Structures are given as C-alpha cells and as structure tokens.
CSV table of C-alpha atoms and ligand atoms in Angstrom, one decimal:
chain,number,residue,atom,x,y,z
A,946,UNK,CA,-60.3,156.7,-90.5
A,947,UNK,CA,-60.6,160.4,-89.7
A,948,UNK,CA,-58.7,163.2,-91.4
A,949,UNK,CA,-58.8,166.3,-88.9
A,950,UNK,CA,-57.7,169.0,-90.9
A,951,UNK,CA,-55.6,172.3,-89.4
A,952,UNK,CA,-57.3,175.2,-88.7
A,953,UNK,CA,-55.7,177.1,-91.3
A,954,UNK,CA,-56.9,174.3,-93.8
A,955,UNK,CA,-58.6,176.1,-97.4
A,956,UNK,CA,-61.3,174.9,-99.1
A,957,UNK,CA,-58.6,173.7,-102.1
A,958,UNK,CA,-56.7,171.5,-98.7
A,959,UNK,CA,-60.0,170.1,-97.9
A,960,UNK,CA,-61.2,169.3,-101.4
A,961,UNK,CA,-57.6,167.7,-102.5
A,962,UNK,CA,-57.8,165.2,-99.3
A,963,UNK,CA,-61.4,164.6,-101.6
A,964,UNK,CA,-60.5,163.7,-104.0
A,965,UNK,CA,-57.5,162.0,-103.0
A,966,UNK,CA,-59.7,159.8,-101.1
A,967,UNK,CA,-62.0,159.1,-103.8
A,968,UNK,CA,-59.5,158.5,-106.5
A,969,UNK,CA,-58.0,155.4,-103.9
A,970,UNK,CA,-62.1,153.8,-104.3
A,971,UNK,CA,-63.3,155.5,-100.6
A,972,UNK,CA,-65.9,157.6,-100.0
A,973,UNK,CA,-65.3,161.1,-97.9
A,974,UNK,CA,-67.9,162.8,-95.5
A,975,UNK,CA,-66.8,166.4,-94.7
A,976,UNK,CA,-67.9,168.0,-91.7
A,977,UNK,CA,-67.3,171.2,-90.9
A,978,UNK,CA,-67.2,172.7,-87.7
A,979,UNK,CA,-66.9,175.9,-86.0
A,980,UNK,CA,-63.1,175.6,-85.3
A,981,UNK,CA,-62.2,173.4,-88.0
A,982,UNK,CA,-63.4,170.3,-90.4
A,983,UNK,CA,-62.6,166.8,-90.1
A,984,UNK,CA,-63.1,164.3,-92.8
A,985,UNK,CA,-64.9,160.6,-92.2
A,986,UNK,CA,-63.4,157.8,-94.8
A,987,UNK,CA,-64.8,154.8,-95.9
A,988,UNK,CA,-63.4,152.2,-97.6
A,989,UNK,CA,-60.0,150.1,-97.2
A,990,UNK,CA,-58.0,151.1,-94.6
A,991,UNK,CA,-55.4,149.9,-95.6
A,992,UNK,CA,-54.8,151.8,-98.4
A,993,UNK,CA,-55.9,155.1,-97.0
A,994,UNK,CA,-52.5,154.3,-94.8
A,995,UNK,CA,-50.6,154.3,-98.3
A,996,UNK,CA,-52.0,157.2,-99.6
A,997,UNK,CA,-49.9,159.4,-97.3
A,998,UNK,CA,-52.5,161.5,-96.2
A,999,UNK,CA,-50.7,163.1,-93.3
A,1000,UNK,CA,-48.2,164.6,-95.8
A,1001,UNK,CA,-51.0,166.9,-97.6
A,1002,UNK,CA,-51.6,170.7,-97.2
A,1003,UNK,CA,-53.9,171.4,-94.4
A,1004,UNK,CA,-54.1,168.6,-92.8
A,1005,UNK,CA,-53.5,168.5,-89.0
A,1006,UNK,CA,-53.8,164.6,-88.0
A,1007,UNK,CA,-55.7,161.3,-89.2
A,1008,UNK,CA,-56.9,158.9,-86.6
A,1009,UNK,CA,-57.5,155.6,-86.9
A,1010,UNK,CA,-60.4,154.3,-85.8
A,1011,UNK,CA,-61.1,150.5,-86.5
A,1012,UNK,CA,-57.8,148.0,-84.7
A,1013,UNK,CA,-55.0,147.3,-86.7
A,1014,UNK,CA,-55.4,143.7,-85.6
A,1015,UNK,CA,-58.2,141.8,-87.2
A,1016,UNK,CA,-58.0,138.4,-86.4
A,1017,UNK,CA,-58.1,138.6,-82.6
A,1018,UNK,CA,-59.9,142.0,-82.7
A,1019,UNK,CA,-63.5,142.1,-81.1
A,1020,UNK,CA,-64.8,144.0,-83.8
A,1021,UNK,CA,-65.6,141.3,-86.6
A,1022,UNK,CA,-65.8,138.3,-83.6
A,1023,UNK,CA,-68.3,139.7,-80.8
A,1024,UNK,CA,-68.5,136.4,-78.7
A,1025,UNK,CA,-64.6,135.7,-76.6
A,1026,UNK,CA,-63.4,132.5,-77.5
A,1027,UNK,CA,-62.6,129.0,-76.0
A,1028,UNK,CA,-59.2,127.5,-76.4
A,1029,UNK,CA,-58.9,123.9,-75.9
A,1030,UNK,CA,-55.9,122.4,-74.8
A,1031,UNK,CA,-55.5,118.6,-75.1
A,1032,UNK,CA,-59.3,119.4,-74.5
A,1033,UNK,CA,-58.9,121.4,-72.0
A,1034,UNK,CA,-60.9,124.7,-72.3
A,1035,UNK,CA,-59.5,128.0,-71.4
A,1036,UNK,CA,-61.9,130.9,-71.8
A,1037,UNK,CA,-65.2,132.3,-70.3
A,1038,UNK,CA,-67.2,130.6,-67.9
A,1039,UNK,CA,-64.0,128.5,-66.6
A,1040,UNK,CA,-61.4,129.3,-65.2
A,1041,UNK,CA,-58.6,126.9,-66.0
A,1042,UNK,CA,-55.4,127.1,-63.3
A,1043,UNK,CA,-51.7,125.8,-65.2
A,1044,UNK,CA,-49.1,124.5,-63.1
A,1045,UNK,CA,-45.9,122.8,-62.6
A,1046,UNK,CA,-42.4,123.6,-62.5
A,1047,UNK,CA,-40.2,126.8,-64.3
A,1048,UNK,CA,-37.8,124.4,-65.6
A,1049,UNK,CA,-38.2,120.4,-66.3
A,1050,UNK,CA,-34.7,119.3,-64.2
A,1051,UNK,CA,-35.3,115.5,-63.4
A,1052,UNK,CA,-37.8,112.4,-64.1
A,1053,UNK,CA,-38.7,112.8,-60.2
A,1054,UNK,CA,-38.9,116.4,-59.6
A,1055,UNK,CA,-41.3,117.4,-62.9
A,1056,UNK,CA,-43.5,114.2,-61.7
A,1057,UNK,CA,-43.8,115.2,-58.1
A,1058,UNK,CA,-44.6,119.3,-59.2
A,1059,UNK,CA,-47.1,117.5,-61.7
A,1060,UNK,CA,-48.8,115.7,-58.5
A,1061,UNK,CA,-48.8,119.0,-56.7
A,1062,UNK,CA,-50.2,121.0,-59.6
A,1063,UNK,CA,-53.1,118.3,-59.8
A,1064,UNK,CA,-53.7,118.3,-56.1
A,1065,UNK,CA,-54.0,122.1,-56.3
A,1066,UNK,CA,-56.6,121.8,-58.9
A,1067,UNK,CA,-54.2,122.6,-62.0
A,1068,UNK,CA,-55.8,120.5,-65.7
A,1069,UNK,CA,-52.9,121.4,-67.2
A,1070,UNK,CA,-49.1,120.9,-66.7
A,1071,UNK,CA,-46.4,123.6,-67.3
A,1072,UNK,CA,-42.8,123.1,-67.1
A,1073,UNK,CA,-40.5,124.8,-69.5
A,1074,UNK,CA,-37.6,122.3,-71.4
A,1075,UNK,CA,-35.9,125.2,-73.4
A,1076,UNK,CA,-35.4,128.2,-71.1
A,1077,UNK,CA,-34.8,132.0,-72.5
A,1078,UNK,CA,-32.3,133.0,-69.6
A,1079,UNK,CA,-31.4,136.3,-69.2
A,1080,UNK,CA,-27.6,135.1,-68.2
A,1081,UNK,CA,-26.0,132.7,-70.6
A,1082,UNK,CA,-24.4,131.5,-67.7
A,1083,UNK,CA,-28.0,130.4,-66.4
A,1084,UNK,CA,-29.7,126.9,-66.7
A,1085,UNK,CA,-31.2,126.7,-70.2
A,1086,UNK,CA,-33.3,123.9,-69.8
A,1087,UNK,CA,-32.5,119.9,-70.8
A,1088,UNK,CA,-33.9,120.5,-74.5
A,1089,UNK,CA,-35.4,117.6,-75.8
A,1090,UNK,CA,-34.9,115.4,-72.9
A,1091,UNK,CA,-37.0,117.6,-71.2
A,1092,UNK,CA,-39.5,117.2,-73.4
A,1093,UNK,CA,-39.3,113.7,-72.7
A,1094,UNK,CA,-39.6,113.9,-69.1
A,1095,UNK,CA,-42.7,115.8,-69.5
A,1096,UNK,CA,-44.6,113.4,-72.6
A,1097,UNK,CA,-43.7,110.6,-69.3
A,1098,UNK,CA,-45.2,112.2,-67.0
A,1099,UNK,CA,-48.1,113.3,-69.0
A,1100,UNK,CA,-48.5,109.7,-69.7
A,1101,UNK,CA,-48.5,108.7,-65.8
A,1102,UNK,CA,-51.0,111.6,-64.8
A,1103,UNK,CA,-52.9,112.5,-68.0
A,1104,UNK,CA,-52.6,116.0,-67.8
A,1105,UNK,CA,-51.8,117.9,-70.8
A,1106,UNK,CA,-48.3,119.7,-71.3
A,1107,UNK,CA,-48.2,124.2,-71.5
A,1108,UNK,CA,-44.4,124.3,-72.6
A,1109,UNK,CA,-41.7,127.2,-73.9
A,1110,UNK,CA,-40.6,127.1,-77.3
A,1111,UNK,CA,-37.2,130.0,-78.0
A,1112,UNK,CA,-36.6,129.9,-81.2
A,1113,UNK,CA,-38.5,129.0,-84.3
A,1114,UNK,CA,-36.0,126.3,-85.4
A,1115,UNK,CA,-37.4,124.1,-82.3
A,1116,UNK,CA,-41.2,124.5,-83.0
A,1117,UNK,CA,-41.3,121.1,-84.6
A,1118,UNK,CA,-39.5,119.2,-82.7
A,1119,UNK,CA,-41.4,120.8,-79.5
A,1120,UNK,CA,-44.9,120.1,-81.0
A,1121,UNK,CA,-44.2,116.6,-81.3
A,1122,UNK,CA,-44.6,116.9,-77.7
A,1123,UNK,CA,-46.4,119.2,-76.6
A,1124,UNK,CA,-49.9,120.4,-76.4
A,1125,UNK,CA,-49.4,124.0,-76.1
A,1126,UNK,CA,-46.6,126.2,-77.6
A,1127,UNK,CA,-45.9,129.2,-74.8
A,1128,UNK,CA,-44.0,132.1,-76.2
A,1129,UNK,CA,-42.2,133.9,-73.3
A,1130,UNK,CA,-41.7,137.5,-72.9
A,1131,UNK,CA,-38.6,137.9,-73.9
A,1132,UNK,CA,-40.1,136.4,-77.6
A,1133,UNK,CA,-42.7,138.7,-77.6
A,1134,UNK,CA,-41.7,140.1,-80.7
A,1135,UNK,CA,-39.8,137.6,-82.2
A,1136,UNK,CA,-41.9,137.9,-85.2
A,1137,UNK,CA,-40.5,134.6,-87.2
A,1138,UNK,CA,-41.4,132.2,-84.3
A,1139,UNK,CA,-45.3,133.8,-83.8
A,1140,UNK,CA,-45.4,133.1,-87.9
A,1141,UNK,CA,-44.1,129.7,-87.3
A,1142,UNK,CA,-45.9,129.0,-84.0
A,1143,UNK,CA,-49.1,129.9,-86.1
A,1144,UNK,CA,-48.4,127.6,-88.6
A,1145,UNK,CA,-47.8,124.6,-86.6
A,1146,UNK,CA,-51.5,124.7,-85.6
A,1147,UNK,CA,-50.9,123.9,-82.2
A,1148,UNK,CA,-52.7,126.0,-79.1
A,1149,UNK,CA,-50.1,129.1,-78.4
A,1150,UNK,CA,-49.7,130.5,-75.1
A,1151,UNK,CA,-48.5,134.3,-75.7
A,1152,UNK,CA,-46.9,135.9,-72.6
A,1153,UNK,CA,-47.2,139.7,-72.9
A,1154,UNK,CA,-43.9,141.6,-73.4
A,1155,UNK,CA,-42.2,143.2,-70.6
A,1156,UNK,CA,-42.3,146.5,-72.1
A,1157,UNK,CA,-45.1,145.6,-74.5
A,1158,UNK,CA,-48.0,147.7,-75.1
A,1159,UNK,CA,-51.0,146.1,-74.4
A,1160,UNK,CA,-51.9,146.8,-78.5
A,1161,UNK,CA,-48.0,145.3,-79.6
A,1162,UNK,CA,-49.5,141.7,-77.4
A,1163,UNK,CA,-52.3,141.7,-79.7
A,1164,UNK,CA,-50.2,142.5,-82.7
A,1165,UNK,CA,-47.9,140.0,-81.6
A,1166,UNK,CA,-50.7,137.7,-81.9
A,1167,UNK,CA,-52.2,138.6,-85.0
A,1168,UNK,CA,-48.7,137.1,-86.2
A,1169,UNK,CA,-50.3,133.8,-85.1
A,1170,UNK,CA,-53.5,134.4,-86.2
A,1171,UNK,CA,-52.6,135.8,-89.7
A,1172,UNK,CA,-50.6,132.0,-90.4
A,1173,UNK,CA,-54.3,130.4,-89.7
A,1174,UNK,CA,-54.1,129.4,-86.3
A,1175,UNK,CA,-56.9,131.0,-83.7
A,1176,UNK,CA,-55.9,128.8,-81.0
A,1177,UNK,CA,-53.9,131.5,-79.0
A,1178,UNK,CA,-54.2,132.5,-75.1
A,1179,UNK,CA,-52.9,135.6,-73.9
A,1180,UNK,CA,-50.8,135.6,-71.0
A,1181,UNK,CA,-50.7,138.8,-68.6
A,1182,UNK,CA,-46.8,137.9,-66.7
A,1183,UNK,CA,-46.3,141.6,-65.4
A,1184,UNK,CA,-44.6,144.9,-67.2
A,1185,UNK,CA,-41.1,146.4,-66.3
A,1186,UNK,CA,-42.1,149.5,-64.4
A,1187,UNK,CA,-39.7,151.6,-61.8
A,1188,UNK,CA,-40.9,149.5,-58.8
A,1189,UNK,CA,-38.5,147.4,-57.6
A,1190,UNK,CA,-40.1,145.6,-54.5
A,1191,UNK,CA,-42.0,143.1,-57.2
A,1192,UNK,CA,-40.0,141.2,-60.4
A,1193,UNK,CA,-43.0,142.6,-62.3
A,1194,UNK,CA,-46.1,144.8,-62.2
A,1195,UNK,CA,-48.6,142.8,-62.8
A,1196,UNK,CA,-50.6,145.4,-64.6
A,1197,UNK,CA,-54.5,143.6,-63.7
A,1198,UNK,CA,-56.7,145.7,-66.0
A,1199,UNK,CA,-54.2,144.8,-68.8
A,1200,UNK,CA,-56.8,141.6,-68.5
A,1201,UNK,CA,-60.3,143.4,-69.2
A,1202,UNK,CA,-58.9,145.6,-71.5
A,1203,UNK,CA,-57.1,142.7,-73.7
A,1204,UNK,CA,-61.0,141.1,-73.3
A,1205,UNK,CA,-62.7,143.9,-74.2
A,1206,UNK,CA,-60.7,144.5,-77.6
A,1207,UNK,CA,-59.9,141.2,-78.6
A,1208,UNK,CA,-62.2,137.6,-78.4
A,1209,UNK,CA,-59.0,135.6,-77.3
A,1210,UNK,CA,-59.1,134.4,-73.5
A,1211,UNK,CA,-56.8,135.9,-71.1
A,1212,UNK,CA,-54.8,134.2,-68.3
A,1213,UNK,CA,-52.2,135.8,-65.6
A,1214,UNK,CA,-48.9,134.2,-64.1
A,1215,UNK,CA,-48.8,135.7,-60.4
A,1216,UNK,CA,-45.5,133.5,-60.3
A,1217,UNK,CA,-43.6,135.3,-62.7
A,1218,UNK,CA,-45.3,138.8,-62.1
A,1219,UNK,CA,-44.5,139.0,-58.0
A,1220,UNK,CA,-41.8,136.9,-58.5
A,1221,UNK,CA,-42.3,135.8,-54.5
A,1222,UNK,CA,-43.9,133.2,-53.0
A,1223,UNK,CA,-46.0,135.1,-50.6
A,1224,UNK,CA,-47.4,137.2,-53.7
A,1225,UNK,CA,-48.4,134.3,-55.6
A,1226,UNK,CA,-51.7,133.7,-53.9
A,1227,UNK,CA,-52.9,137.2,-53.7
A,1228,UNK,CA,-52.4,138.2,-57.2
A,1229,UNK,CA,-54.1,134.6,-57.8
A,1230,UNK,CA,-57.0,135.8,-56.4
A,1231,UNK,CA,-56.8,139.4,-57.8
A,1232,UNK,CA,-56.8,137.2,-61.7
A,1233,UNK,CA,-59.6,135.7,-60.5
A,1234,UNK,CA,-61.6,139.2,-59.3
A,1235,UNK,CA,-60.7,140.7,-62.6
A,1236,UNK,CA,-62.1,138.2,-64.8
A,1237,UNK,CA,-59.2,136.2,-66.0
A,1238,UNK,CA,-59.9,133.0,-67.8
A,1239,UNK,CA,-57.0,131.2,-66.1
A,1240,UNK,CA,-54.2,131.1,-63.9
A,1241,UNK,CA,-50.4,129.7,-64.5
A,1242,UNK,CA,-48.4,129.4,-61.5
A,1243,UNK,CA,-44.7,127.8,-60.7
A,1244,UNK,CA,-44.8,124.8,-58.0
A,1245,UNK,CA,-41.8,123.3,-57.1
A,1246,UNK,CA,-41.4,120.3,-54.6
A,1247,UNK,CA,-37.4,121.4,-53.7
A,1248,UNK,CA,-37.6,125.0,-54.3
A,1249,UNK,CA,-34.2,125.5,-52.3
A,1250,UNK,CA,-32.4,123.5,-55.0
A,1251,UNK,CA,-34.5,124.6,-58.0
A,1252,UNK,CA,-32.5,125.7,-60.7
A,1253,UNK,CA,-34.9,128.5,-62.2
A,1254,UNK,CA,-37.1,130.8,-60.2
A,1255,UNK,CA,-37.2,129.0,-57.0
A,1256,UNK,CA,-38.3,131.8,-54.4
A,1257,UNK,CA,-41.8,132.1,-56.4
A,1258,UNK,CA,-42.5,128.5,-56.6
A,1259,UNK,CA,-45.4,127.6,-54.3
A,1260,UNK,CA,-44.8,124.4,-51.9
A,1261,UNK,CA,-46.6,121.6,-50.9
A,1262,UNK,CA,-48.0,123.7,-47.7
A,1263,UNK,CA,-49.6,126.4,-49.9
A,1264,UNK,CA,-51.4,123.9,-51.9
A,1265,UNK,CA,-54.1,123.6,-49.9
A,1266,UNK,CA,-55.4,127.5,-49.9
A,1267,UNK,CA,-54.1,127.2,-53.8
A,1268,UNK,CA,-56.9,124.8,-53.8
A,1269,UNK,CA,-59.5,126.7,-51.7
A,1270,UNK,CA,-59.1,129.7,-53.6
A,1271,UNK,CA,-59.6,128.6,-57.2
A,1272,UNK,CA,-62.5,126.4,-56.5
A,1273,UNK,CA,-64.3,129.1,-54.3
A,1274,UNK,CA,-63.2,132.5,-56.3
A,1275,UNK,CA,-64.4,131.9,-59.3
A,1276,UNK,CA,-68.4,131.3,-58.6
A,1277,UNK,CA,-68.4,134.6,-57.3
A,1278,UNK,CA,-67.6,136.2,-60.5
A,1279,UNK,CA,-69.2,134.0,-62.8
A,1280,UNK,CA,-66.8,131.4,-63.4
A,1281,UNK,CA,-66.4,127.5,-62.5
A,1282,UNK,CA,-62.8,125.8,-62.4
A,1283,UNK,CA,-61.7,123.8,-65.1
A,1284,UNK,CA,-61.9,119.9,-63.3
A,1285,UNK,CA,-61.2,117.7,-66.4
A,1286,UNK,CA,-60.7,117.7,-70.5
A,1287,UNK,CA,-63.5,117.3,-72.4
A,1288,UNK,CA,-66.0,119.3,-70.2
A,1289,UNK,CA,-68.3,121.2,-71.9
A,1290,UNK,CA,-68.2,124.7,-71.1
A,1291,UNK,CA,-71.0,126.7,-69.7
A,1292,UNK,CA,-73.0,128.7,-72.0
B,2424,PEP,C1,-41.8,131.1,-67.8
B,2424,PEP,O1,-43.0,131.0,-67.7
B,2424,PEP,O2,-41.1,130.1,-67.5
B,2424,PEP,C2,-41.1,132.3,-68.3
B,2424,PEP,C3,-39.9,132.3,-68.7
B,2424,PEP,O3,-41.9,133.4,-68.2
B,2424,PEP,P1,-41.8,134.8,-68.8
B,2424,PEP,O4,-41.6,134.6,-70.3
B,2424,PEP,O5,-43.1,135.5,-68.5
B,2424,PEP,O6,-40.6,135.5,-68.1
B,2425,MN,MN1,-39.6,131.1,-64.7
C-alpha cells in the first residue's frame, strides 16, 4: 500500500501517517520527492485498510497495490490451474468445448443436443434445469426433473453434466446430480450461493456479470474460494454495453486479463454473448485466438420450438465447421482439444 501525501503535507502530516503505521505493527518507507512525498507500507493490508488513513491531515490518496482477492490471485499461485470436471480438465494446454442445450425440456430433445454436442467435439454436457429468466412469465426450467433427464443421458453417453444452480437453497439437491455448479450472470453477486457453492466442493462454473467489473468476477470468486473450494472456471458471457446489434459484448481481452491476474482457467460462451446463430462460430474462434481454456456453446436439435434462447443455438448443419474449428484452432496457439476424461494434460 502507498500513502501519497498532498502537496501541502508538513513534516508533522507525514510523521503522524508514521507513526500511525508503525503503532498498527507496519513498517513505513518515506520518500520524498520534488513535488511531494509518498509513503511505502509493509505489513498487513488489511489493517492498514482499518486504520483510516485516507482521513489524516495531509494526505492526498493511498493506493493499493497487492489484489484484494487472494485465493484466485496470481500473486501467491504463479502456475494457472487445471479444473477437472467429472475428470475432464479445463485449463492451459487444452481447450475443453461445453455444449448442449439452454434449457433441459424433454428426455428426447436434451439426448439428441447431447449427441450433437459430442459429434461437435464437446467432453462435457450443458443444459440448464433451473433457469434465472428475466420474465417470470418465461420458461423456468423443469427443476429437478430436469436434473433427471440430464443424470439419464449422462448415463447413455458418458459425458459429464455443466448445469445452473439459482438459488442457494437448490445447491444440494443440484450436486446430487451434477458435476459442475454454473452460476449465471444474473447471480454474479449473489454472495450466499458463491459461499454455498464453495462449500459444496463441487467444480463452479462462474459466468461474469453483465455489468461486472472484471475485478467484482474475481471477487465473486474469491466467495468460492474463501469456503475451500479452488475448483472454479471463469466464464466470459459478454457485458451490457450501448450496442444493440449483439445480446452482449463479448468483451475478448476480459480473457487474458482475468489469466493474467488470477491462476483460475477461463472459458467464453459465444452463444449467450452474440446471442445469434451466425455469431456463434466467429466469436468461437476469436475464444480460441485469445487464449481461452474452453468454449460453452448452446445446440439445439428444434431450435424453432426451443423454449429458451433458440435463435443462438447452433444446428446439426453447423456441427461440422463447430468440429473443424476447435480441433484445428487450438494447435495454432498452443492448445489441444479436450477428447476424453482422464487425459492427462500437457505440461
Ligand atoms: C445460460 O448459460 O443458460 C445462461 C443463463 O447464461 P447467462 O447467465 O450468461 O445469461
Ligand atoms: Mn440461455
């Protein structure tokens, strides 16, 4: 932390911050410039934050320096980390494509997206059971029948479930399930169900906020991280913005720079940022340019009759450059697609 004092700061200003500082256990470097003196602290952050420092005579600003997330912060974890799903792994080296439909709506239509999703290259399925509509007049998901549908169909085509949990209340039931928690943007910030998706232990998928700064995702995820669960994957879904010819901006170096100040790996749903089919496949490959460590994208086999998000769901006739793309993208930059649980991942 950094005290920068005012230019009018006295020697009596500078000394009190001091001794102050001392007092709380730190230690304090002045330096003393031409214009004006800052002052370097050492010691527990923490409580320098208590100690009100910005209140004192003279003083002009203090800066933090060091994250205010710990957990997931870069700073005491150098290497980025590998998430497994179900055994799955999501971080560097791979890069591991989600798919399957918004919303589980029947035995046959979750099954058939599940065969598409595979086809296209996906190791793990998504489909959401509990849905956080914006209208309450919308579909809000079958609930635990959903959840039903999807442990079936997990069972005919082994591929691990990605699925939404709304409210803490539900993250029981929805972990005897599922493999992965997702928390959806509209949850963001619901701080009680991060604290009680962390404690169920299970792998959390956390979808950036819409309005979210890219330092509230990873403070949304030290809630997780704090309850002793560092299985989380950030998820880049696009930011409210004034344009209004996409649902969402995808904002793409939101995925370096959450890479570069945290260790947890970072995936990006082209479906729900472009919100249109044709988008899905260029913002796919944009993901994959950048860096990110996985894709989640909406396939539907009915998308006329879906009964969430059908214009973005990709079809049977785009599996095939789906496929193309994420097996031949991701050797350019480094990267292998995820074919199977259990792999081990490159060093
Ligand atoms: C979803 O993935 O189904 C979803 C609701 O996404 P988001 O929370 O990003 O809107
Ligand atoms: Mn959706």
């Amino acid at each position: 932390m950094v005290v920068v004092m005012a230019q009018e700061a006295t020697e009596s200003d500078i000394q009190a911050v001091v001794s102050l500082v001392e007092t709380a256990g730190g230690e304090a470097f002045v330096s003393r410039g031409v214009e004006r003196t800052i002052i370097g602290l050492v010691g527990d952050v923490q409580q320098f934050a208590s100690l009100n420092l910005r209140g004192m005579g003279g003083v002009s600003d203090v800066i933090r320096i060091s994250a205010p997330y710990k957990l997931v912060s870069r700073e005491n974890h150098a290497e980025r980390s590998v998430v497994r799903v179900g055994g799955v792994p999501i971080g560097p080296g791979t890069m591991t494509l989600i798919a399957g439909p918004c919303a589980v709506e029947t035995p046959e239509q979750t099954l058939q997206a599940a065969q598409m999703a595979r086809a296209a290259g996906a190791t793990l399925l998504r489909g959401g059971a509990f849905k956080p509509r914006t209208s309450p007049y919308a579909f809000q998901g079958l609930g635990e029948a959903g959840l039903k549908i999807l442990a079936d169909v997990r069972a005919e085509t082994g591929m691990p479930i990605v699925t939404e949990v709304v409210d803490a209340h539900d993250v029981e039931l929805i972990a005897g399930y599922a493999d992965m928690l997702q928390i959806g943007t509209r949850n963001a910030q619901n701080f009680a169900l991060l604290q009680a998706a962390g404690e169920s232990g299970m792998p959390v998928l956390l979808k950036r906020g819409m309005s979210g700064t890219i330092e509230e995702w990873l403070m949304a995820a030290e809630y997780i991280a704090q309850r002793g669960n560092l299985d989380i994957v950030l998820c880049e879904r696009g930011i409210r913005t004034f344009e209004k010819a996409t649902r969402n901006t995808l904002d793409i170096s939101a995925v370096p720079v959450a890479q570069r100040l945290g260790h947890l790996p970072v995936i990006v749903d082209p479906s729900h940022s472009g919100g249109s089919r044709d988008l899905v496949l260029p913002l796919t490959r944009a993901a994959i340019a950048v860096g990110a460590d996985g894709v989640i994208i909406d396939v539907h086999p009915h998308p006329e009759t879906a009964l969430c998000d059908g214009p973005q769901a990709l079809v049977d006739g785009d599996l095939r450059e789906l496929a193309r793309v994420v097996r031949e993208l991701p050797p350019l930059v480094g990267r292998r697609l995820t074919e199977s649980a259990d792999e081990p991942v490159p060093a």
